[in-house]
Coordinates of C-alpha atoms and ligand atoms in Angstrom, one line a residue:
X1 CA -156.0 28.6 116.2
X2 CA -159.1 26.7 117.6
X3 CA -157.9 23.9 119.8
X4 CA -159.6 21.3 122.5
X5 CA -158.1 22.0 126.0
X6 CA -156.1 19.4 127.8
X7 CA -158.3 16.6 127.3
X8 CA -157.1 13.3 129.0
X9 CA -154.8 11.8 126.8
X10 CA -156.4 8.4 125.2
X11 CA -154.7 4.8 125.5
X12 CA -151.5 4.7 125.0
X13 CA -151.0 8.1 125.6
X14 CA -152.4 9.8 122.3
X15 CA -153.6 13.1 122.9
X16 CA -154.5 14.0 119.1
X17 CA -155.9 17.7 118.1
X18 CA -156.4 18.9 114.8
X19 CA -155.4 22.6 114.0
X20 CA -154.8 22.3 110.3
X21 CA -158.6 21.1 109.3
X22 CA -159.4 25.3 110.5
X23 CA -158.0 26.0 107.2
X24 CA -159.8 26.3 104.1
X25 CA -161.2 22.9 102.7
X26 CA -159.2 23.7 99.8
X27 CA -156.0 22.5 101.8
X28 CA -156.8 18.6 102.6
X29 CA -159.5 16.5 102.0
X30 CA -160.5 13.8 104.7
X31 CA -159.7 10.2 104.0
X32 CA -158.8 7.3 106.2
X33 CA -156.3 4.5 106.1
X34 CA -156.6 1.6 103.9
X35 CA -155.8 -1.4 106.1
X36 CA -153.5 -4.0 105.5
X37 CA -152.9 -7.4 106.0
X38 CA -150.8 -8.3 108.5
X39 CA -149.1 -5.2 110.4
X40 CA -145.9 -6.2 112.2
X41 CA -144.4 -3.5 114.1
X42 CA -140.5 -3.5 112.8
X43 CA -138.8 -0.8 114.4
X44 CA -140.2 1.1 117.1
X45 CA -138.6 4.8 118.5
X46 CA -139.5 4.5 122.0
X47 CA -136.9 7.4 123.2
X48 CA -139.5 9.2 120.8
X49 CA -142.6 7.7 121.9
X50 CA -141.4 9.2 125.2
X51 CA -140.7 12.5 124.6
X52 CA -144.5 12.6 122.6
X53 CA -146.5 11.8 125.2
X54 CA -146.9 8.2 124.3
X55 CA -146.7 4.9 126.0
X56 CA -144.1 3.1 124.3
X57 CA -145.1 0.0 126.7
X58 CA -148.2 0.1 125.4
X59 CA -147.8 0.8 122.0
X60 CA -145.8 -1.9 120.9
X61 CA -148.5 -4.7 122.2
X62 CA -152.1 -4.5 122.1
X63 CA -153.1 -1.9 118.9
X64 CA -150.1 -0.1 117.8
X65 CA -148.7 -2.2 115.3
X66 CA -152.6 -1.8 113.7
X67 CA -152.1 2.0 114.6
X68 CA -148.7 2.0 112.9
X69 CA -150.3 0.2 110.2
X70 CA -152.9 2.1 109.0
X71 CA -155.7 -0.7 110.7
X72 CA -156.6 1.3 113.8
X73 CA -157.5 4.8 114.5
X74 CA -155.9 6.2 118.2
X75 CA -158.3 8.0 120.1
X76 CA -159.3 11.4 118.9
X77 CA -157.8 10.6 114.6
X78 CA -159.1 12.6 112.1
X79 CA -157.4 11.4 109.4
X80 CA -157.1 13.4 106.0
X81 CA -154.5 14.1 102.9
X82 CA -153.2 17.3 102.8
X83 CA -153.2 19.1 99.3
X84 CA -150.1 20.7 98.0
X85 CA -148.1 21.1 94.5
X86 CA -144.9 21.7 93.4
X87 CA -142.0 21.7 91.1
X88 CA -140.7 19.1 90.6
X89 CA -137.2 19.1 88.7
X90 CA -138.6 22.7 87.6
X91 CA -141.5 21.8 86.4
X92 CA -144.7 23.0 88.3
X93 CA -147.8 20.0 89.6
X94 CA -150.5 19.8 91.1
X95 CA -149.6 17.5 94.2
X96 CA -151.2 16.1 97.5
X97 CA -150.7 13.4 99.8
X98 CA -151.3 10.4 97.4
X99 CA -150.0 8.0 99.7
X100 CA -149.9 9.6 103.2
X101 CA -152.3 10.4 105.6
X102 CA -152.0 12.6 108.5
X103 CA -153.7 11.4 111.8
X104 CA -153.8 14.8 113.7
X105 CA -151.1 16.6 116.2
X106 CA -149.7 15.5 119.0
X107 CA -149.3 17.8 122.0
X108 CA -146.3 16.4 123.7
X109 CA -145.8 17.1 127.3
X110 CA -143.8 20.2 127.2
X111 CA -146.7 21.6 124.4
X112 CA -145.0 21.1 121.6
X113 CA -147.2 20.0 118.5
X114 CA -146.2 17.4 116.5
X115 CA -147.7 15.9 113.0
X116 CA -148.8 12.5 113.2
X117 CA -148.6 11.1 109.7
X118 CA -148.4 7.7 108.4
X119 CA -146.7 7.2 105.1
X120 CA -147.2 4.5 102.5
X121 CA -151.1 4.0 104.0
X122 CA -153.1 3.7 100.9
X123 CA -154.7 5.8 98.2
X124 CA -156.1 9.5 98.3
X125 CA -157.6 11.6 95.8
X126 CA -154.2 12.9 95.3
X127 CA -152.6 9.2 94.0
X128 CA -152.7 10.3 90.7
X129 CA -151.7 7.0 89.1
X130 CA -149.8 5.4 92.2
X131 CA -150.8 2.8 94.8
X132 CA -151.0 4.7 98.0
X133 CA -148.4 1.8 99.6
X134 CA -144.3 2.6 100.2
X135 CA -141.8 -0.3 100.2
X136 CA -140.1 -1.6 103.4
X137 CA -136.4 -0.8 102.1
X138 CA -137.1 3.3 101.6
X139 CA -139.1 3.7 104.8
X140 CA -136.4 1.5 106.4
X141 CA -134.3 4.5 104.9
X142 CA -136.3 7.3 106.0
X143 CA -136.1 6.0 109.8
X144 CA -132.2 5.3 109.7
X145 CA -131.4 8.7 107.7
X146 CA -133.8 11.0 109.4
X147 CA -132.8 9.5 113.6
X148 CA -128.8 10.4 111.7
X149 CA -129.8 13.7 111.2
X150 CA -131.7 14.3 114.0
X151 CA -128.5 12.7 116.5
X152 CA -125.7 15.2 114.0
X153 CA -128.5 18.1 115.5
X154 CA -129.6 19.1 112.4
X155 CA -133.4 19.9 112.1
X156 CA -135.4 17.3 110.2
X157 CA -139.1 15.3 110.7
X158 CA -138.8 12.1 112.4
X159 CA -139.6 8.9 112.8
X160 CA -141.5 6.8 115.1
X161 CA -142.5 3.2 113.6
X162 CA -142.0 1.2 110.9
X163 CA -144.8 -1.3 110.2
X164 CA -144.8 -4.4 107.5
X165 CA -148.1 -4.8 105.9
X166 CA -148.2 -8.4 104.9
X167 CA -148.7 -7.5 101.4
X168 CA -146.1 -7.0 98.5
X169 CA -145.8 -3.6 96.8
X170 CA -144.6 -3.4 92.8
X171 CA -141.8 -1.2 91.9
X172 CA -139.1 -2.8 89.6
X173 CA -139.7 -6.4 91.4
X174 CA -142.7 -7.3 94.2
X175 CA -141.2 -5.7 97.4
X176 CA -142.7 -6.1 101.4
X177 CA -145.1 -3.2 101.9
X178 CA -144.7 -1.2 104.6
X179 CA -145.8 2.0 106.5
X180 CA -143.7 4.5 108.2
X181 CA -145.1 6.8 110.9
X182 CA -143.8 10.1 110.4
X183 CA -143.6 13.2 113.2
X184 CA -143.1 16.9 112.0
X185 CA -143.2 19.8 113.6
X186 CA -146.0 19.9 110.3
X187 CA -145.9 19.1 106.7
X188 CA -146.4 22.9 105.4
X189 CA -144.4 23.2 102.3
X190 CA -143.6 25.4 100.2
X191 CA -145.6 23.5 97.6
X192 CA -148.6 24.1 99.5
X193 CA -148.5 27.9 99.3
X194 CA -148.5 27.4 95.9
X195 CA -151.5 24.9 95.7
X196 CA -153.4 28.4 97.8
X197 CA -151.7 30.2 95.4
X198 CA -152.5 28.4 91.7
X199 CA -155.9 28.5 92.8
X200 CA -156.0 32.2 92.7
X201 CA -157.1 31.9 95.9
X202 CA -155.8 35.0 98.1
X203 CA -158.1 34.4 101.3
X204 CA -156.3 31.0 100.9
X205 CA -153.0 32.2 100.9
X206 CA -153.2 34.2 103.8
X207 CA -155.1 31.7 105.6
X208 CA -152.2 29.7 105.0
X209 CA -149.8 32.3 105.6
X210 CA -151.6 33.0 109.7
X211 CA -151.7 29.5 110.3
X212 CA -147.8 29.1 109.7
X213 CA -146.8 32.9 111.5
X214 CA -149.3 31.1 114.6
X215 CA -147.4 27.4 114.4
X216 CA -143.7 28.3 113.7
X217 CA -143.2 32.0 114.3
X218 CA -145.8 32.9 116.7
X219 CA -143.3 36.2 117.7
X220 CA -143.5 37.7 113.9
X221 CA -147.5 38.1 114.2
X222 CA -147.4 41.0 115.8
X223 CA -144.9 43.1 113.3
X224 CA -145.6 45.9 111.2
X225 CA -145.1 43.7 107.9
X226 CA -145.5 39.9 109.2
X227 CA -145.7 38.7 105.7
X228 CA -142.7 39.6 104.4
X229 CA -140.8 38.9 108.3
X230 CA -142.6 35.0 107.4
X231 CA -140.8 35.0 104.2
X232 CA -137.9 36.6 105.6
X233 CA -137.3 33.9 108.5
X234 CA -139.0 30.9 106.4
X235 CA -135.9 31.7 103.9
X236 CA -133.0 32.6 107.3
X237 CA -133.9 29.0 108.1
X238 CA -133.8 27.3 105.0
X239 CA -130.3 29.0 104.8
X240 CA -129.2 28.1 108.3
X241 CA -130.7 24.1 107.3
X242 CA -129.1 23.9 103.9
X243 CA -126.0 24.8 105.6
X244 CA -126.4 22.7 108.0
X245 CA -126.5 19.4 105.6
X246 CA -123.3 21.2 103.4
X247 CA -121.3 20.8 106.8
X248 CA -122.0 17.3 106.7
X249 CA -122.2 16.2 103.6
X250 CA -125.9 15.4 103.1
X251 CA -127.2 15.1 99.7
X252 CA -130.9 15.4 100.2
X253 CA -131.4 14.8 96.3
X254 CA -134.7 15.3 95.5
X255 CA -135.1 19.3 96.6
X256 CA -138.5 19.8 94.5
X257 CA -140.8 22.9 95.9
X258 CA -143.5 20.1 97.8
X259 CA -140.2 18.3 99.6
X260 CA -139.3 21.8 101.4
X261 CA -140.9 22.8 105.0
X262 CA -141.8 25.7 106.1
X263 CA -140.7 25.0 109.7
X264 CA -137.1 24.8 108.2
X265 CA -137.2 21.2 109.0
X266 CA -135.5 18.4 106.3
X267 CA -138.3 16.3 105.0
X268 CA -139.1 14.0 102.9
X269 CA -136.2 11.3 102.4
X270 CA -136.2 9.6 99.3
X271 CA -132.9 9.3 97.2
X272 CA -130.7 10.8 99.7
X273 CA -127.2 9.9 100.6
X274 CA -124.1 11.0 102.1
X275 CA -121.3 11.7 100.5
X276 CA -118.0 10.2 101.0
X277 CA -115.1 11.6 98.8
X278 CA -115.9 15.3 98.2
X279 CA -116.9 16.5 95.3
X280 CA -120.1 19.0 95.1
X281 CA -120.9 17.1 92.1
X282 CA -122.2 14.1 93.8
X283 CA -125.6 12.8 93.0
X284 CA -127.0 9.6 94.0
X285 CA -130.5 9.8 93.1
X286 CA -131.3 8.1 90.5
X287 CA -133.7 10.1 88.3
X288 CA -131.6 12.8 88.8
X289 CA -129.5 12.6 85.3
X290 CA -128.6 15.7 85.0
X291 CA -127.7 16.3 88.6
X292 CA -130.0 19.5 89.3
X293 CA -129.8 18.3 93.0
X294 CA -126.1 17.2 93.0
X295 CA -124.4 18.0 96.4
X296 CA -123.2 21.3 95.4
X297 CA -126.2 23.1 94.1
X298 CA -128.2 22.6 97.0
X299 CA -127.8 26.2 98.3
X300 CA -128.3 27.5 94.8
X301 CA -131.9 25.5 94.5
X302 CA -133.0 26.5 98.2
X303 CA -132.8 29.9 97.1
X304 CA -134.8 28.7 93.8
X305 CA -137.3 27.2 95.2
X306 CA -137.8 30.2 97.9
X307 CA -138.4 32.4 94.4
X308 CA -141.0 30.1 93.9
X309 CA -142.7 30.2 97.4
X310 CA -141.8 34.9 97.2
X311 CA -144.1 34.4 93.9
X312 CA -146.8 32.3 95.5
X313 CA -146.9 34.9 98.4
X314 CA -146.8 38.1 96.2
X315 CA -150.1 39.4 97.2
X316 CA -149.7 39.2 100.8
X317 CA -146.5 41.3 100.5
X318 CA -148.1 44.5 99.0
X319 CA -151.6 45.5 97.1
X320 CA -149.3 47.2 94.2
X321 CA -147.6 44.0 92.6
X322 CA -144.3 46.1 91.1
X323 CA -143.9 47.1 94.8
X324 CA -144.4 43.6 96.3
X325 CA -141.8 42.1 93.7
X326 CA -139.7 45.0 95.1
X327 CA -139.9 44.1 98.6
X328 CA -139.8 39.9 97.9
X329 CA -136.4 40.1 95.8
X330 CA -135.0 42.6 98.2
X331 CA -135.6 39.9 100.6
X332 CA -134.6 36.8 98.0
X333 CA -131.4 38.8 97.4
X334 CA -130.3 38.3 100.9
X335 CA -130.2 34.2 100.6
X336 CA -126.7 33.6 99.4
X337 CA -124.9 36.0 101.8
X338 CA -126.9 34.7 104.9
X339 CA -126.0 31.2 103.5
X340 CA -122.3 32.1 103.5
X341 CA -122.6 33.4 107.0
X342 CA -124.2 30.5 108.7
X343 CA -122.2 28.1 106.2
X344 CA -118.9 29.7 107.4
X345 CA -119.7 29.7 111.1
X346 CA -120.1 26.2 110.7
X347 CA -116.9 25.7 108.3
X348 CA -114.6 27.7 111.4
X349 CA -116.5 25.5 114.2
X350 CA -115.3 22.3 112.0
X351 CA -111.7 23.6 112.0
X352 CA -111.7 24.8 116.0
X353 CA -111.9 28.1 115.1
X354 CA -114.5 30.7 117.4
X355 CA -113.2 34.2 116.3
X356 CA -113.6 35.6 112.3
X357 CA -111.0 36.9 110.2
X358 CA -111.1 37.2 106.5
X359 CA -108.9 34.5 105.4
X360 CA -111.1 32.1 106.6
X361 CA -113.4 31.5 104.2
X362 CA -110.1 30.6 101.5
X363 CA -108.8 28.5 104.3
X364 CA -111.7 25.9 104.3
X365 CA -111.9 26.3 100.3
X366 CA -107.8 25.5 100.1
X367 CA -109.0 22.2 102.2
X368 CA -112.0 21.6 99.7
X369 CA -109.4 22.3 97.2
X370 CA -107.1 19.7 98.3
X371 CA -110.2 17.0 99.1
X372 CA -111.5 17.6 95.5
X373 CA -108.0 16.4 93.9
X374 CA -107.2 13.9 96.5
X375 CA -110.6 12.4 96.6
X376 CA -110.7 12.5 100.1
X377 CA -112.9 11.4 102.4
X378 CA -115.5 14.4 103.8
X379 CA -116.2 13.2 107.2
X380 CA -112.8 11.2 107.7
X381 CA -110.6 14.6 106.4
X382 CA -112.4 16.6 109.3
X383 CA -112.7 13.9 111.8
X384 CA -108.9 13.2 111.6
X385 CA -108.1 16.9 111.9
X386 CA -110.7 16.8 115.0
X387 CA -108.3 13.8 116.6
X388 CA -105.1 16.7 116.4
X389 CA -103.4 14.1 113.8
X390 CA -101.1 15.8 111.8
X391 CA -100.9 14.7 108.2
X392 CA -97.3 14.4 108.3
X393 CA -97.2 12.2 110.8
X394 CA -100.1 9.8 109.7
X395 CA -99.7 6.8 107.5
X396 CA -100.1 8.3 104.8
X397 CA -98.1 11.6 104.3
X398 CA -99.2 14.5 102.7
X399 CA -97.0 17.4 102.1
X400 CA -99.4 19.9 100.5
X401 CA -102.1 19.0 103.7
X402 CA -99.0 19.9 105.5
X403 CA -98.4 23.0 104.3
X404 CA -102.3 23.6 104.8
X405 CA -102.4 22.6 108.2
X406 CA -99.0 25.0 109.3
X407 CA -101.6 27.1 107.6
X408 CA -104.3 26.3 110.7
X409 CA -102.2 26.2 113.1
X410 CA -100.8 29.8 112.7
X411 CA -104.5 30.6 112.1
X412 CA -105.0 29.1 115.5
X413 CA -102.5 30.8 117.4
X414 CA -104.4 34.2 116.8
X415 CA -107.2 32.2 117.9
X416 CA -106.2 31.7 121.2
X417 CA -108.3 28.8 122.1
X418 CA -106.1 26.1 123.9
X419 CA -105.3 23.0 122.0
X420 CA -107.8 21.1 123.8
X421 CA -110.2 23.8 124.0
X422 CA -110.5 23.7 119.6
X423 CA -110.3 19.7 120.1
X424 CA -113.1 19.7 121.8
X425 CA -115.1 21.9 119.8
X426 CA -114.2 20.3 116.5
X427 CA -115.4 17.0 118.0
X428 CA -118.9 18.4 118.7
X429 CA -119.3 19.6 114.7
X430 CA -117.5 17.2 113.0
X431 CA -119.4 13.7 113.1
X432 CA -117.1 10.7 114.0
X433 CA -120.0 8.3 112.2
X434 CA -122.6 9.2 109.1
X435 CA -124.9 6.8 107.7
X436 CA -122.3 5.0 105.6
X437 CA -123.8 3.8 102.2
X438 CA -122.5 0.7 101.8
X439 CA -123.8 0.0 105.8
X440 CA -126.9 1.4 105.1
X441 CA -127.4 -0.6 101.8
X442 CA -126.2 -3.8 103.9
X443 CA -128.1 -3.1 106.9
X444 CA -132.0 -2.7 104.9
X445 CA -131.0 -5.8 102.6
X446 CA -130.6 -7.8 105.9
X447 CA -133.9 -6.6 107.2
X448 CA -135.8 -7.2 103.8
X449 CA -134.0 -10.0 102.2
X450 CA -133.6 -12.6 105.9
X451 CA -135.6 -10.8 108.2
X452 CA -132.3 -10.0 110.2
X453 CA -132.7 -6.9 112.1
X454 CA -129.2 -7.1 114.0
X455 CA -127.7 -4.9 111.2
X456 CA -130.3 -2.2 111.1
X457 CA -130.0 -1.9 115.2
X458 CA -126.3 -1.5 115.1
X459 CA -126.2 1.0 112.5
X460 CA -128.5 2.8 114.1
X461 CA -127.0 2.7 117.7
X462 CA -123.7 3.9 115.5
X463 CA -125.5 7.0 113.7
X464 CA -127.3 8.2 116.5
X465 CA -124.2 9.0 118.6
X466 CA -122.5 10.9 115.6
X467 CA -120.3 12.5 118.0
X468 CA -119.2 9.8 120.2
X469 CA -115.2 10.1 119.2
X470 CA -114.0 7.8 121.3
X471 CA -115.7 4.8 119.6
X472 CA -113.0 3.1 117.3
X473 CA -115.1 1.1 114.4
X474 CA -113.6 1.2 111.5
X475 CA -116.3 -1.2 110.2
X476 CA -118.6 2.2 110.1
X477 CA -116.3 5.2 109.4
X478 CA -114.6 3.5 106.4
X479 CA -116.7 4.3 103.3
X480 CA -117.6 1.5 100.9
X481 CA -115.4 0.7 97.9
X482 CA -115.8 4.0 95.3
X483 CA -118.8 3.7 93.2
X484 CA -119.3 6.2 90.5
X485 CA -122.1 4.2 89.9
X486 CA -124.0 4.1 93.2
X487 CA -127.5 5.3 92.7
X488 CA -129.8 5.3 95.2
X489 CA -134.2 5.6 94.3
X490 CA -137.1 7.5 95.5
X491 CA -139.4 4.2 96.2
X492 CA -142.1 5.9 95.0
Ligands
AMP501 P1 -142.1 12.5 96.6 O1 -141.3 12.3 95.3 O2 -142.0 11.3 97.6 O3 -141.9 13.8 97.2 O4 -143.6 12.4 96.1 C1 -144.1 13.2 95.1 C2 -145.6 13.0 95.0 O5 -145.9 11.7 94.5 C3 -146.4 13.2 96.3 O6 -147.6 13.8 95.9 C4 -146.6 11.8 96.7 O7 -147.8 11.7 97.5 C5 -146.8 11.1 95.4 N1 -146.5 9.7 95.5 C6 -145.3 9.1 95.6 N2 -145.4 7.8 95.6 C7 -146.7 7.5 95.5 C8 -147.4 6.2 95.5 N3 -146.8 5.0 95.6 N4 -148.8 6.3 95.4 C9 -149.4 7.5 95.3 N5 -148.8 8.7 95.3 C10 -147.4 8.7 95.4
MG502 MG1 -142.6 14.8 98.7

């Protein structure tokens, strides 16, 4: 990887190098932002801007908001689009960045690297038929969803601005345009092997395949086999993150091929939602009729879509290709145990539990069980069992969660953790506060419909400590009035 050494970071603290334009021209194509209007900086990360490099100070005066906007260039920009395809519901495309535009990589302080990459900033080759331009209400959604995840310690891109443009957008009605500045630890997907791929292109694919060994598992270069260790650890991550969003009840809903990162990171938040009443059925989005990414099949179409990205890397696994789909399905094979392991882990963390035995994994399905047929609230079943209430003494008495919990609490004796010792442990993986969807929904009308940002601030102050249990607001760990009909859209 070619990179400029420690040059003095520009104003405002951008210190921009570009790693990914080493790769074939086949992978991006260069392009800048279309300005807009009138840029107004609307919500600003500065705990982020920190820990990038940047000056939040001076970022949020002078020409940030034209930065965050698409008008301005920071020092040392090369913007371009980066080429990918996809699946999307199944079904295999040709893809790209048709309406975002990555501005280079940040080397924070420590050294990370981080993707600069502005979203909603105007038309690339890849637009196909769309504007290049996002609306304000799903960017406001992206920031609010993906700071959640990032406070409930679940890895995901980020977000570091959100500008208005000044100019309307047209989805169903005119909406305010915005731009969302987006930071990844990069924007490989899996989609984007398979651009490499589709193209017949093998030098391409392995191209590919150095660059993301070198940026996200720099240690698995040097093994015998380091294409089939990528795949390997590309697909132990995606297990660990799916996981992950299971435990707290994230339905990322739109799980196509091009929304899936090969750092193991969650990107790209469109319809997504959290769920309150349990039910793996649960589907918000609102193209999704026939619930393909319903809450509940998530594990089942990580493991699909890493099918997709084992065909796309067949040649690098083996010259012979009845041998290389030998050695990528022994691999594939291994997804749904290694999702069951790192689910369960996080399943016996949520009930106090630290050692194994093998009742567990029926225990947490009894309580699924009884959430299913009670309807009960995800989060609030978990967080109550985090506060040491017992059902029978609560308000609401439950005789067959009694039964469950004797249940636990036998299970906990063998344990051996004190009482306060699983207390506190169950408070650090089981969220007090998730992005409610009737708050959120309140929260982004305020902001777009008046202009009143006091909604969006507190939600966010509320979703960002997720595990502060000793905040009492009832106001954000109630969820809204049931909705069957709740649907949430991609914005696109
Ligand atoms: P997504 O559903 O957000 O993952 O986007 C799928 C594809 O559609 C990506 O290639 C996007 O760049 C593209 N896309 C989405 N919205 C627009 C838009 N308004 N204009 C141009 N391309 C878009
Ligand atoms: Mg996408």
């Amino acid at each position: 990887m070619s990179e400029r050494k420690e040059d003095a970071a520009g104003i405002g603290g951008w210190r921009l190098m570009h790693t990914y334009t080493d790769l074939p021209p086949l992978f991006y194509t260069d392009v800048a932002p279309t300005p807009v209007r009138e840029p107004r900086l609307v919500a600003f990360n500065r705990p982020l801007a920190a820990e990038l490099g940047l000056e939040p100070a001076a970022l949020e005066r002078g020409d940030g908001p034209a930065i965050f906007a698409g008008n301005a260039l920071p020092d040392g920009a090369r913007p371009i689009a980066q080429a990918y395809a996809g699946h999307q519901y199944g079904h295999f495309t040709a893809l790209g960045d048709g309406r975002a535009i990555l501005l280079g990589e940040q080397v924070a302080p420590g050294g990370a690297r981080f993707d600069i990459q502005l979203k909603g900033s105007g038309q690339t080759r890849f637009s196909r038929r769309g504007d290049g331009r996002a609306a304000l209400g799903p960017m406001l959604r992206e920031y609010l969803i993906s700071e959640a995840m990032y406070a409930l310690g679940i890895p995901t891109t980020r977000s570091l601005a959100v500008t208005t443009t000044g100019e309307a957008v047209y989805r169903e009605q005119p909406q305010q345009g915005a731009v969302l500045t987006r930071v990844a630890a990069s924007h490989i997907r899996v989609g984007t092997v398979q651009w490499a791929a589709a193209h017949e292109d093998r030098a391409a694919v392995r191209a590919l395949a150095d660059y993301t060994l070198a940026r996200h598992y720099p240690d698995l270069a040097r093994v015998p086999e380091p294409y089939l260790a990528l795949f390997e650890a590309i697909l132990a991550r995606q297990a660990s993150l799916v996981a992950r969003w299971q435990l707290v009840g994230f339905v990322h809903g739109v799980m196509n091929t091009d929304n899936m990162a090969l750092s193991g990171e969650t990107i790209d938040y469109g319809p997504c939602a959290f769920m309150d009443a349990y039910d793996p059925a649960t589907v918000f989005s609102s193209i999704d009729a026939h619930g393909r990414y319903a809450y509940g099949n998530q594990p089942g179409i990580a493991h699909w879509n890493l099918a997709r990205l084992a065909e796309a890397m067949l040649p690098l696994f083996d010259a012979d290709g009845d041998r290389a789909v030998a050695r990528a399905t022994a691999v594939l094979d291994r997804f749904p145990a290694l999702f069951e392991e790192r689910w369960l882990d996080g399943m016996r963390a949520k009930l106090g539990l630290v050692t194994e035995e093998p009742g567990d994994r029926q225990l947490a399905d009894d309580l699924l069980a009884w959430m299913l047929r009670r309807s009960a609230d995800f989060t609030n079943t978990f967080r109550a069992l985090a506060a040491g209430v017992r059902p029978a003494q609560s308000a609401s008495p439950d005789p067959e969660l009694d039964a469950w919990h004797d249940r636990l609490d036998l299970r906990r004796a063998r344990d051996g953790r004190s009482p306060a010792e699983a207390r506190a442990l169950m408070r650090r993986h089981n969220p007090a506060f998730i992005p409610r969807n009737h708050k959120v929904e309140a929260a982004l009308a305020a902001a777009g419909d008046r202009d009143d940002w006091s909604e969006l601030t507190r939600l966010l102050d509320v979703v960002t400590a997720p595990y502060d249990h000793d905040r009492d607001l009832p106001e954000f760990s109630a969820p809204g009035e049931p909705d069957p009909r709740y649907r949430t859209f991609c914005g696109t």
